[in-house]
Tab-separated table of C-alpha atoms and ligand atoms in Angstrom:
chain	number	residue	atom	x	y	z
A	1	MET	CA	24.253	-46.454	-18.206
A	2	ASP	CA	27.463	-48.384	-16.848
A	3	LYS	CA	29.261	-47.239	-13.908
A	4	GLU	CA	32.436	-46.628	-15.910
A	5	ASN	CA	30.699	-44.413	-18.506
A	6	THR	CA	29.367	-42.343	-15.773
A	7	GLN	CA	32.572	-41.860	-14.054
A	8	SER	CA	34.022	-40.810	-17.387
A	9	LEU	CA	31.397	-38.281	-17.947
A	10	LEU	CA	31.786	-36.662	-14.622
A	11	ARG	CA	35.779	-36.511	-15.382
A	12	GLU	CA	34.757	-34.224	-18.376
A	13	LEU	CA	33.256	-31.669	-16.085
A	14	PRO	CA	35.507	-28.825	-15.854
A	15	SER	CA	36.520	-27.226	-12.585
A	16	VAL	CA	35.042	-23.957	-11.116
A	17	ASP	CA	38.486	-22.365	-12.271
A	18	ARG	CA	38.260	-23.509	-15.772
A	19	LEU	CA	34.752	-21.995	-15.974
A	20	LEU	CA	35.868	-18.732	-14.328
A	21	ASN	CA	38.423	-18.080	-16.940
A	22	THR	CA	35.724	-18.218	-19.802
A	23	ALA	CA	34.974	-14.671	-21.428
A	24	MET	CA	31.348	-14.907	-20.029
A	25	ALA	CA	32.181	-15.841	-16.312
A	26	VAL	CA	34.580	-12.811	-16.379
A	27	ASP	CA	31.423	-10.703	-17.599
A	28	MET	CA	29.653	-12.162	-14.705
A	29	MET	CA	32.257	-11.354	-12.112
A	30	LEU	CA	32.011	-7.784	-13.573
A	31	ALA	CA	28.350	-7.407	-13.033
A	32	TYR	CA	27.758	-9.379	-9.898
A	33	GLY	CA	31.137	-9.910	-8.148
A	34	ARG	CA	33.441	-12.851	-7.827
A	35	SER	CA	31.854	-14.571	-4.831
A	36	LEU	CA	28.315	-14.973	-6.360
A	37	THR	CA	29.872	-15.962	-9.440
A	38	VAL	CA	31.809	-18.615	-8.146
A	39	GLU	CA	28.693	-19.885	-6.087
A	40	SER	CA	26.719	-19.867	-9.286
A	41	LEU	CA	29.151	-21.804	-11.104
A	42	ARG	CA	29.374	-24.285	-8.350
A	43	ALA	CA	25.525	-24.545	-8.389
A	44	SER	CA	25.675	-25.197	-11.913
A	45	LEU	CA	28.381	-27.870	-11.859
A	46	ASP	CA	26.259	-29.571	-8.977
A	47	ALA	CA	23.179	-29.676	-11.248
A	48	ALA	CA	25.160	-31.262	-13.991
A	49	ARG	CA	26.732	-33.744	-11.814
A	50	SER	CA	23.440	-34.750	-10.338
A	51	SER	CA	22.008	-35.072	-13.499
A	52	ILE	CA	24.762	-37.551	-14.842
A	53	LEU	CA	24.607	-39.568	-11.730
A	54	SER	CA	20.888	-40.057	-12.112
A	55	GLY	CA	21.338	-41.264	-15.792
A	56	LYS	CA	19.446	-38.349	-17.125
A	57	ALA	CA	22.459	-36.844	-19.104
A	58	SER	CA	24.310	-39.112	-21.662
A	59	TYR	CA	26.833	-36.556	-22.424
A	60	ALA	CA	28.473	-33.776	-20.178
A	61	PRO	CA	27.142	-30.272	-20.991
A	62	MET	CA	29.659	-27.771	-22.670
A	63	ASN	CA	31.313	-25.113	-20.823
A	64	ALA	CA	29.061	-22.320	-22.409
A	65	VAL	CA	25.866	-24.238	-21.261
A	66	LEU	CA	27.317	-24.639	-17.699
A	67	VAL	CA	28.187	-20.809	-17.416
A	68	ASP	CA	24.832	-19.889	-19.030
A	69	ASP	CA	23.003	-21.881	-16.422
A	70	ALA	CA	25.028	-20.196	-13.888
A	71	ARG	CA	24.037	-16.815	-14.973
A	72	LEU	CA	20.343	-17.843	-15.048
A	73	TRP	CA	20.828	-19.142	-11.419
A	74	LEU	CA	22.264	-15.919	-10.491
A	75	GLU	CA	19.517	-13.868	-12.175
A	76	SER	CA	16.784	-15.434	-10.443
A	77	TYR	CA	18.935	-15.361	-6.959
A	78	LEU	CA	19.053	-11.498	-7.370
A	79	ALA	CA	15.585	-10.767	-8.672
A	80	PRO	CA	13.977	-8.054	-6.291
A	81	THR	CA	11.023	-9.911	-4.385
A	82	LEU	CA	9.266	-6.406	-4.121
A	83	GLN	CA	8.428	-6.268	-7.721
A	84	PRO	CA	5.788	-4.269	-9.878
A	85	VAL	CA	2.381	-6.066	-10.689
A	86	ILE	CA	-0.746	-5.064	-12.698
A	87	ASN	CA	-3.663	-4.740	-10.366
A	88	GLY	CA	-6.622	-6.065	-12.431
A	89	THR	CA	-8.813	-6.631	-9.186
A	90	GLY	CA	-10.461	-3.375	-9.318
A	91	VAL	CA	-9.542	-2.682	-5.615
A	92	ILE	CA	-8.290	0.790	-5.625
A	93	VAL	CA	-6.569	0.946	-2.488
A	94	HIS	CA	-5.129	-2.344	-2.407
A	95	THR	CA	-3.327	-2.931	0.789
A	96	ASN	CA	-1.720	-6.115	-0.310
A	97	LEU	CA	-0.506	-4.591	-3.655
A	98	GLY	CA	1.155	-1.447	-2.300
A	99	ARG	CA	-2.187	0.808	-1.592
A	100	ALA	CA	-1.926	4.157	-3.550
A	101	PRO	CA	0.087	4.495	-6.812
A	102	LEU	CA	1.632	8.108	-6.714
A	103	SER	CA	1.214	10.940	-8.952
A	104	ALA	CA	3.868	11.885	-11.689
A	105	ALA	CA	4.875	14.976	-9.414
A	106	ALA	CA	5.306	13.007	-6.334
A	107	ARG	CA	7.452	10.540	-8.036
A	108	THR	CA	9.679	13.294	-9.206
A	109	ALA	CA	9.954	14.726	-5.978
A	110	ILE	CA	10.924	11.691	-4.491
A	111	GLU	CA	13.560	11.009	-7.057
A	112	ASP	CA	14.889	14.705	-6.525
A	113	ALA	CA	14.906	14.138	-2.846
A	114	ALA	CA	16.770	10.821	-3.228
A	115	LYS	CA	19.461	11.501	-5.527
A	116	GLY	CA	21.262	14.313	-3.883
A	117	TYR	CA	21.262	16.432	-0.581
A	118	SER	CA	18.224	18.511	0.370
A	119	THR	CA	17.054	21.134	3.013
A	120	LEU	CA	15.594	18.342	5.028
A	121	GLU	CA	16.647	19.949	8.443
A	122	TYR	CA	18.253	23.185	7.043
A	123	ASP	CA	16.839	26.588	7.099
A	124	LEU	CA	18.247	28.493	3.775
A	125	PRO	CA	17.615	32.187	5.003
A	126	SER	CA	19.498	31.765	8.245
A	127	GLY	CA	21.882	28.910	7.318
A	128	GLN	CA	20.908	27.358	10.605
A	129	ARG	CA	19.503	24.000	11.400
A	130	GLY	CA	15.961	23.722	10.492
A	131	SER	CA	13.268	21.433	11.248
A	132	ARG	CA	12.347	18.337	9.102
A	133	THR	CA	8.861	18.656	10.354
A	134	VAL	CA	7.995	21.944	8.593
A	135	HIS	CA	7.780	20.788	5.041
A	136	ALA	CA	4.576	19.116	4.665
A	137	GLU	CA	3.108	20.750	7.802
A	138	GLN	CA	2.756	24.144	6.142
A	139	LEU	CA	0.666	22.383	3.251
A	140	LEU	CA	-1.311	20.337	5.575
A	141	THR	CA	-2.306	23.649	7.958
A	142	ARG	CA	-3.165	25.663	4.748
A	143	LEU	CA	-5.299	22.656	3.227
A	144	THR	CA	-6.897	21.921	6.579
A	145	GLU	CA	-6.891	25.211	8.353
A	146	ALA	CA	-5.891	23.352	11.430
A	147	GLU	CA	-3.457	25.323	13.972
A	148	ALA	CA	-0.750	22.681	13.694
A	149	ALA	CA	0.239	19.344	11.783
A	150	LEU	CA	2.667	16.533	12.313
A	151	VAL	CA	3.662	13.590	9.995
A	152	VAL	CA	5.124	10.425	11.183
A	153	ASN	CA	5.445	7.074	9.397
A	154	ASN	CA	1.886	5.742	9.303
A	155	ASN	CA	-1.339	6.138	10.893
A	156	ALA	CA	-1.010	3.380	13.313
A	157	ALA	CA	2.167	5.068	14.749
A	158	ALA	CA	0.090	8.407	14.632
A	159	VAL	CA	-2.723	6.785	16.847
A	160	LEU	CA	-0.049	5.506	19.398
A	161	LEU	CA	1.810	8.595	19.307
A	162	MET	CA	-1.500	10.665	19.977
A	163	LEU	CA	-2.597	8.306	22.833
A	164	THR	CA	0.873	7.889	24.464
A	165	ALA	CA	1.660	11.692	24.482
A	166	LEU	CA	-1.738	12.792	25.828
A	167	CYS	CA	-3.335	10.013	27.629
A	168	GLN	CA	-0.624	7.716	29.037
A	169	GLY	CA	-1.598	6.723	32.697
A	170	LYS	CA	-5.045	8.095	32.179
A	171	GLU	CA	-8.396	7.039	30.888
A	172	VAL	CA	-9.603	7.369	27.243
A	173	ILE	CA	-13.493	6.838	26.602
A	174	ILE	CA	-14.371	5.006	23.405
A	175	SER	CA	-17.758	3.607	22.146
A	176	ARG	CA	-17.759	-0.371	22.068
A	177	GLY	CA	-18.720	-0.206	18.383
A	178	GLN	CA	-15.518	1.413	17.588
A	179	LEU	CA	-13.150	-1.471	19.091
A	180	VAL	CA	-12.069	-2.303	15.654
A	181	GLU	CA	-9.524	-4.043	14.112
A	182	ILE	CA	-8.096	-2.604	10.835
A	183	GLY	CA	-6.526	-4.799	8.303
A	184	GLY	CA	-2.917	-5.673	9.154
A	185	GLY	CA	-3.414	-6.299	12.708
A	186	PHE	CA	-4.116	-2.824	13.997
A	187	ARG	CA	-6.373	-3.201	16.896
A	188	ILE	CA	-7.622	-0.263	18.842
A	189	PRO	CA	-7.649	-1.978	22.146
A	190	ASP	CA	-4.072	-3.143	21.601
A	191	VAL	CA	-2.884	0.168	20.387
A	192	MET	CA	-4.320	1.627	23.352
A	193	ALA	CA	-2.764	-0.678	25.907
A	194	GLN	CA	0.547	-0.233	24.217
A	195	SER	CA	0.239	3.633	24.709
A	196	GLY	CA	-0.333	2.852	28.459
A	197	ALA	CA	-3.796	4.669	28.282
A	198	LYS	CA	-6.690	2.972	30.035
A	199	LEU	CA	-9.523	2.047	27.800
A	200	VAL	CA	-12.858	3.010	29.197
A	201	GLU	CA	-15.553	1.154	26.897
A	202	VAL	CA	-19.119	2.687	26.919
A	203	GLY	CA	-22.456	1.762	25.193
A	204	THR	CA	-22.979	-1.522	23.190
A	205	THR	CA	-21.692	-2.725	19.914
A	206	ASN	CA	-24.847	-1.258	17.913
A	207	ARG	CA	-25.784	1.779	20.104
A	208	THR	CA	-24.025	4.138	22.189
A	209	HIS	CA	-25.618	7.289	23.462
A	210	LEU	CA	-24.176	10.926	24.557
A	211	ARG	CA	-25.340	10.295	28.127
A	212	ASP	CA	-22.980	6.942	28.164
A	213	TYR	CA	-19.877	9.186	27.348
A	214	ALA	CA	-21.122	11.596	29.764
A	215	ASN	CA	-21.512	9.277	32.539
A	216	ALA	CA	-17.999	7.669	31.954
A	217	ILE	CA	-16.033	11.065	32.585
A	218	THR	CA	-14.148	11.142	35.641
A	219	GLU	CA	-11.160	13.218	36.974
A	220	ASN	CA	-8.890	10.627	35.456
A	221	THR	CA	-10.262	10.872	31.953
A	222	ALA	CA	-7.712	12.209	29.534
A	223	ALA	CA	-9.672	12.317	26.219
A	224	ILE	CA	-12.763	10.984	24.239
A	225	LEU	CA	-11.487	9.053	21.362
A	226	VAL	CA	-13.475	8.391	18.081
A	227	ALA	CA	-12.251	5.923	15.584
A	228	HIS	CA	-13.788	5.661	12.176
A	229	HIS	CA	-15.230	2.153	11.444
A	230	SER	CA	-13.334	2.310	8.104
A	231	ASN	CA	-13.865	-1.461	7.233
A	232	TYR	CA	-17.123	-2.485	8.522
A	233	LYS	CA	-20.411	-1.065	8.908
A	234	ILE	CA	-23.174	-1.760	11.511
A	235	ILE	CA	-26.458	-1.619	9.851
A	236	GLY	CA	-30.007	-1.816	11.231
A	237	PHE	CA	-30.757	-0.590	14.937
A	238	SER	CA	-27.695	1.317	15.420
A	239	SER	CA	-26.603	4.924	16.532
A	240	GLU	CA	-23.731	6.848	18.063
A	241	PRO	CA	-23.536	10.405	18.740
A	242	THR	CA	-22.090	12.772	16.049
A	243	LEU	CA	-18.745	14.156	16.236
A	244	ALA	CA	-19.822	17.643	17.170
A	245	GLU	CA	-22.059	16.447	20.012
A	246	LEU	CA	-19.054	14.585	21.455
A	247	ALA	CA	-16.743	17.637	20.839
A	248	GLU	CA	-19.388	19.738	22.692
A	249	LEU	CA	-19.565	17.353	25.674
A	250	ALA	CA	-15.445	16.947	25.742
A	251	HIS	CA	-15.184	20.623	25.628
A	252	GLU	CA	-17.716	21.188	28.524
A	253	HIS	CA	-15.172	18.969	30.778
A	254	ASN	CA	-12.044	20.499	29.262
A	255	LEU	CA	-11.128	17.370	27.385
A	256	PRO	CA	-10.009	16.899	23.860
A	257	LEU	CA	-11.979	15.102	21.272
A	258	LEU	CA	-9.272	12.642	19.624
A	259	TYR	CA	-10.363	11.432	16.062
A	260	ASP	CA	-8.684	8.436	14.363
A	261	GLN	CA	-10.305	9.352	10.726
A	262	GLY	CA	-8.293	6.756	8.853
A	263	SER	CA	-8.879	7.018	5.385
A	264	GLY	CA	-7.445	10.719	4.785
A	265	ALA	CA	-10.012	11.686	2.402
A	266	LEU	CA	-9.720	15.354	1.817
A	267	LEU	CA	-12.391	15.390	-0.974
A	268	ASP	CA	-16.181	14.265	-0.851
A	269	SER	CA	-16.530	10.954	-2.465
A	270	SER	CA	-20.264	11.398	-2.866
A	271	PRO	CA	-20.106	13.156	-6.618
A	272	PHE	CA	-18.526	9.943	-7.786
A	273	GLY	CA	-21.524	7.671	-6.640
A	274	LEU	CA	-19.804	6.512	-3.442
A	275	GLU	CA	-21.292	6.692	-0.019
A	276	PRO	CA	-20.178	9.876	1.630
A	277	GLU	CA	-16.892	9.094	3.499
A	278	PRO	CA	-16.370	11.774	6.448
A	279	THR	CA	-13.424	13.751	5.500
A	280	VAL	CA	-10.398	15.301	7.736
A	281	LEU	CA	-12.003	18.602	7.195
A	282	ASP	CA	-15.541	17.252	8.606
A	283	GLY	CA	-13.647	15.885	11.582
A	284	LEU	CA	-12.081	19.400	12.262
A	285	SER	CA	-15.057	21.481	11.589
A	286	ALA	CA	-17.112	19.083	14.133
A	287	GLY	CA	-14.512	20.227	16.571
A	288	ALA	CA	-12.076	17.518	16.795
A	289	ASP	CA	-9.256	18.616	18.562
A	290	MET	CA	-6.942	16.278	16.795
A	291	VAL	CA	-7.363	13.926	13.577
A	292	ALA	CA	-5.020	11.164	12.751
A	293	PHE	CA	-5.236	9.459	9.078
A	294	SER	CA	-3.114	7.436	6.832
A	295	GLY	CA	-0.895	9.187	3.763
A	296	ASP	CA	-1.447	6.049	1.437
A	297	LYS	CA	-5.287	5.269	1.424
A	298	LEU	CA	-7.707	7.856	0.121
A	299	LEU	CA	-5.332	10.789	0.466
A	300	GLY	CA	-3.416	8.954	-2.342
A	301	GLY	CA	0.298	9.593	-1.396
A	302	PRO	CA	2.996	7.468	0.130
A	303	GLN	CA	2.807	5.685	3.470
A	304	ALA	CA	2.442	8.161	6.282
A	305	GLY	CA	0.355	8.925	9.164
A	306	ILE	CA	-0.848	12.432	9.649
A	307	LEU	CA	-1.840	14.498	12.766
A	308	VAL	CA	-3.503	17.555	12.471
A	309	GLY	CA	-5.115	19.779	15.268
A	310	ARG	CA	-4.647	22.193	18.193
A	311	GLN	CA	-1.128	23.688	18.417
A	312	GLU	CA	-0.628	23.080	22.005
A	313	LEU	CA	-1.691	19.431	21.562
A	314	ILE	CA	0.440	18.858	18.393
A	315	ALA	CA	3.454	20.716	20.295
A	316	ARG	CA	3.294	17.964	23.435
A	317	LEU	CA	3.469	15.159	20.450
A	318	LYS	CA	6.470	16.442	18.888
A	319	LYS	CA	8.291	16.668	22.299
A	320	HIS	CA	7.570	13.017	23.318
A	321	PRO	CA	10.451	10.805	22.658
A	322	LEU	CA	8.242	8.505	20.651
A	323	ALA	CA	8.008	11.041	18.174
A	324	ARG	CA	11.841	10.339	17.152
A	325	ALA	CA	11.220	6.643	16.780
A	326	VAL	CA	8.213	6.959	14.479
A	327	ARG	CA	9.648	10.027	12.293
A	328	VAL	CA	9.150	10.027	8.725
A	329	ASP	CA	11.965	9.992	6.251
A	330	LYS	CA	12.671	12.594	3.296
A	331	LEU	CA	11.526	10.599	0.507
A	332	CYS	CA	8.076	10.277	2.038
A	333	LEU	CA	7.914	14.042	2.747
A	334	ALA	CA	8.994	14.777	-0.626
A	335	GLY	CA	6.193	12.596	-1.931
A	336	LEU	CA	3.741	13.855	0.386
A	337	SER	CA	4.069	17.351	-0.165
A	338	ALA	CA	3.892	16.933	-3.918
A	339	THR	CA	0.610	15.055	-3.235
A	340	LEU	CA	-0.953	17.643	-1.064
A	341	THR	CA	0.106	20.396	-3.530
A	342	HIS	CA	-2.369	18.680	-6.000
A	343	TYR	CA	-5.124	19.453	-3.499
A	344	LEU	CA	-4.165	23.032	-3.033
A	345	THR	CA	-3.827	23.595	-6.800
A	346	GLU	CA	-7.219	21.926	-7.524
A	347	ASN	CA	-6.096	19.011	-9.726
A	348	ALA	CA	-6.338	16.329	-7.353
A	349	ILE	CA	-8.907	14.404	-9.275
A	350	GLU	CA	-6.654	14.635	-12.358
A	351	GLU	CA	-3.447	14.031	-11.336
A	352	ILE	CA	-3.621	11.630	-8.241
A	353	PRO	CA	-4.250	8.233	-9.427
A	354	VAL	CA	-6.591	6.981	-6.581
A	355	TRP	CA	-9.028	9.954	-7.363
A	356	ARG	CA	-8.633	9.729	-11.303
A	357	MET	CA	-9.550	5.658	-10.890
A	358	ILE	CA	-12.722	6.832	-8.605
A	359	ALA	CA	-13.549	9.546	-11.059
A	360	ARG	CA	-13.343	7.721	-14.167
A	361	PRO	CA	-16.554	7.722	-16.149
A	362	LEU	CA	-18.129	3.951	-16.505
A	363	THR	CA	-18.369	5.026	-20.360
A	364	GLU	CA	-14.618	5.418	-20.645
A	365	ILE	CA	-13.978	2.140	-18.777
A	366	GLY	CA	-16.608	0.235	-20.950
A	367	SER	CA	-15.057	1.344	-24.156
A	368	GLU	CA	-11.795	0.507	-23.096
A	369	ALA	CA	-12.982	-3.215	-21.913
A	370	ASP	CA	-14.627	-3.390	-25.368
A	371	THR	CA	-11.401	-2.738	-27.084
A	372	TRP	CA	-9.374	-5.106	-24.989
A	373	ALA	CA	-12.011	-7.812	-25.373
A	374	ALA	CA	-12.012	-7.437	-29.029
A	375	ARG	CA	-8.137	-7.796	-29.435
A	376	LEU	CA	-8.441	-10.982	-27.222
A	377	GLN	CA	-11.124	-12.118	-29.563
A	378	GLU	CA	-9.006	-11.656	-32.398
A	379	ARG	CA	-6.460	-14.090	-31.253
A	380	GLY	CA	-9.179	-16.730	-30.707
A	381	ILE	CA	-9.578	-16.111	-26.952
A	382	ARG	CA	-13.143	-16.272	-25.523
A	383	ALA	CA	-13.404	-12.898	-23.814
A	384	GLU	CA	-16.634	-10.894	-23.280
A	385	VAL	CA	-17.527	-7.659	-21.377
A	386	VAL	CA	-19.790	-7.547	-18.353
A	387	ASP	CA	-20.942	-5.582	-15.661
A	388	GLY	CA	-18.884	-5.605	-12.481
A	389	ARG	CA	-18.163	-3.569	-9.077
A	390	SER	CA	-14.775	-1.922	-8.239
A	391	THR	CA	-14.250	-1.027	-4.638
A	392	VAL	CA	-12.289	1.493	-2.948
A	393	GLY	CA	-10.516	-0.831	-0.546
A	394	GLY	CA	-7.828	0.121	2.122
A	395	GLY	CA	-10.465	-0.442	4.756
A	396	SER	CA	-12.732	2.632	3.636
A	397	LEU	CA	-16.110	2.843	2.456
A	398	PRO	CA	-17.183	-0.479	3.389
A	399	GLY	CA	-20.299	-1.801	1.357
A	400	THR	CA	-20.128	0.528	-1.473
A	401	SER	CA	-18.565	-0.019	-4.703
A	402	LEU	CA	-18.568	1.717	-8.108
A	403	PRO	CA	-20.197	0.299	-11.092
A	404	SER	CA	-17.602	-0.992	-13.602
A	405	ARG	CA	-17.401	-2.910	-17.165
A	406	VAL	CA	-14.903	-5.880	-16.926
A	407	VAL	CA	-13.354	-8.144	-19.314
A	408	ALA	CA	-14.343	-11.881	-18.592
A	409	ILE	CA	-12.143	-14.641	-19.965
A	410	THR	CA	-13.279	-17.993	-20.283
A	411	VAL	CA	-10.479	-20.578	-20.010
A	412	ALA	CA	-10.113	-24.401	-19.711
A	413	ASP	CA	-8.670	-23.881	-16.045
A	414	PRO	CA	-9.364	-20.401	-14.564
A	415	ASP	CA	-6.842	-21.206	-11.507
A	416	GLN	CA	-4.221	-22.443	-13.798
A	417	PHE	CA	-4.479	-19.191	-15.818
A	418	ALA	CA	-4.546	-17.015	-12.736
A	419	SER	CA	-1.325	-18.668	-11.691
A	420	GLN	CA	0.557	-18.428	-15.114
A	421	LEU	CA	-0.497	-14.666	-15.013
A	422	ARG	CA	1.501	-14.315	-11.721
A	423	GLN	CA	4.273	-15.765	-13.264
A	424	GLU	CA	4.755	-13.258	-15.954
A	425	LYS	CA	7.383	-10.846	-16.098
A	426	VAL	CA	5.210	-8.297	-14.928
A	427	PRO	CA	2.777	-10.389	-12.627
A	428	VAL	CA	-0.979	-9.829	-13.631
A	429	ILE	CA	-3.604	-9.999	-10.568
A	430	GLY	CA	-7.249	-10.686	-11.350
A	431	ARG	CA	-10.146	-12.148	-10.020
A	432	ILE	CA	-11.960	-15.341	-10.685
A	433	GLN	CA	-15.795	-15.098	-10.502
A	434	ASP	CA	-18.130	-17.816	-11.822
A	435	GLY	CA	-15.540	-19.815	-13.498
A	436	ARG	CA	-14.338	-16.822	-15.389
A	437	PHE	CA	-11.273	-14.717	-15.084
A	438	LEU	CA	-12.110	-11.001	-14.616
A	439	ILE	CA	-10.064	-7.810	-15.427
A	440	ASP	CA	-11.321	-4.479	-14.463
A	441	PRO	CA	-9.611	-1.800	-16.338
A	442	ARG	CA	-10.498	0.822	-13.622
A	443	THR	CA	-7.297	-0.142	-11.825
A	444	ILE	CA	-4.979	-0.646	-14.786
A	445	LEU	CA	-2.534	2.063	-15.536
A	446	PRO	CA	-2.420	3.422	-19.097
A	447	GLU	CA	1.203	2.275	-19.477
A	448	GLN	CA	0.296	-1.054	-18.565
A	449	VAL	CA	-2.125	-1.783	-21.131
A	450	GLU	CA	-0.221	-3.208	-23.842
A	451	ILE	CA	2.030	-5.488	-21.542
A	452	LEU	CA	-1.555	-6.671	-19.816
A	453	LEU	CA	-2.911	-7.668	-23.277
A	454	GLN	CA	0.451	-9.560	-24.294
A	455	SER	CA	0.303	-11.576	-20.932
A	456	LEU	CA	-3.429	-12.416	-21.684
A	457	VAL	CA	-2.685	-13.564	-24.843
A	458	HIS	CA	0.472	-15.443	-23.764
A	459	CYS	CA	-1.273	-17.302	-20.996
A	460	ALA	CA	-4.422	-18.233	-22.655
A	461	LEU	CA	-2.756	-19.602	-25.637
A	462	ALA	CA	-0.070	-21.405	-23.660
B	1	PLP	C1	-6.022	2.269	8.060
B	1	PLP	C2	-6.314	2.580	9.418
B	1	PLP	C3	-5.440	2.636	10.558
B	1	PLP	C4	-4.074	2.089	10.384
B	1	PLP	O1	-3.317	3.041	9.323
B	1	PLP	P1	-1.837	2.800	8.745
B	1	PLP	O2	-1.424	3.796	7.988
B	1	PLP	O3	-2.142	1.573	8.024
B	1	PLP	O4	-1.139	2.205	9.889
B	1	PLP	C5	-5.755	3.191	11.542
B	1	PLP	N1	-7.103	3.525	11.837
B	1	PLP	C6	-8.011	3.493	10.842
B	1	PLP	C7	-9.504	4.240	11.347
B	1	PLP	C8	-7.707	3.229	9.631
B	1	PLP	O5	-8.768	3.384	8.658
């Protein structure tokens, strides 16, 4: 195209002001505000200008097209980066995908707390200021029979607060086999350093004896700490004293036994074919003086760090200035309280998604997978149902998994298929194994099934 022609096309492009007067742009200003609308129109005009200059466009776009491009630009500019996805990985507590999905009651409680005012720090009978910490704590002490409880914003904060308030400037004894790193950069030695407590490592990586602990106790010892291995397992020639043995030793020396239990399991996982995970109650009944755990792993609630234990110790934590910095918000307290209520009313397995997924019978998963595979085959897609394994994830129950039946899809390019699925309106996350794309029904929520199947068809036939 000659230079003159290019110049004349450029001259045909309207001004931003002209476009702002179109009916569509007026609507955009109402929806998105003037400043972003102007910016989007500029972006649209810039794009049109470059395409004329590069010779790609042989005519100037109509105003309606320019404004429509601006609208698309704005929509993608404002699209939330935190968006819902479909988890087809079979990893139940998937830290990268937001850990525990919440029960219907927990979601309602969060909405109720969000939309108006609440008794967060208000005592209705007296009309006086109340305490934010009472809400979930009553439920926690009823459930665990601990003397007292405290909720903070995650378990890393719970452990930090526990060590800072009880052990700063003193020694804490821990087994070398427990100097663990949990996902997301939570390392026991680093948390210990941050708290100002001095780490006293005893034993070896694979074996620590009760006498190792006993020999390390001095007048500077503040506590014995046990950290649940959570995400790894030492197999073979390994041993550690039990919690009960350590509690007895600690108490003989007037020391507290602190236990970072991690997962927040309140129910026994062994009836569902998983290895037994020590529960919060196991920790307390073995004699731990304080137990710390997460709200959004096996407890199945919102992100939170929970501490239960002796009244006198919890009181010291509540008074510490750090408690204010790690305090929990009202939405979390609302969701956590509703989640804990499921355990009290004995419907946790039916109502809490994490437990419903763990408890889901293999036959039910199998027949769901069969239905989905048949629907895909009808559309000419190569799908079959094969044996698979689901895992609990979230750094709990390492090395154990649940048998599952998964849909295996054969496509020419599985990596490209996976990438297309991640670009769907509700992105689908799955696994690739032996050149096939796998979807595990265990972690698919019932309301996601139709949209999942539509996306699989859409991307497989694309
Ligand atoms: C997960 C875990 C943590 C960290 O908990 P967050 O709630 O993720 O902060 C700490 N300790 C143990 C043993 C854990 O399993």
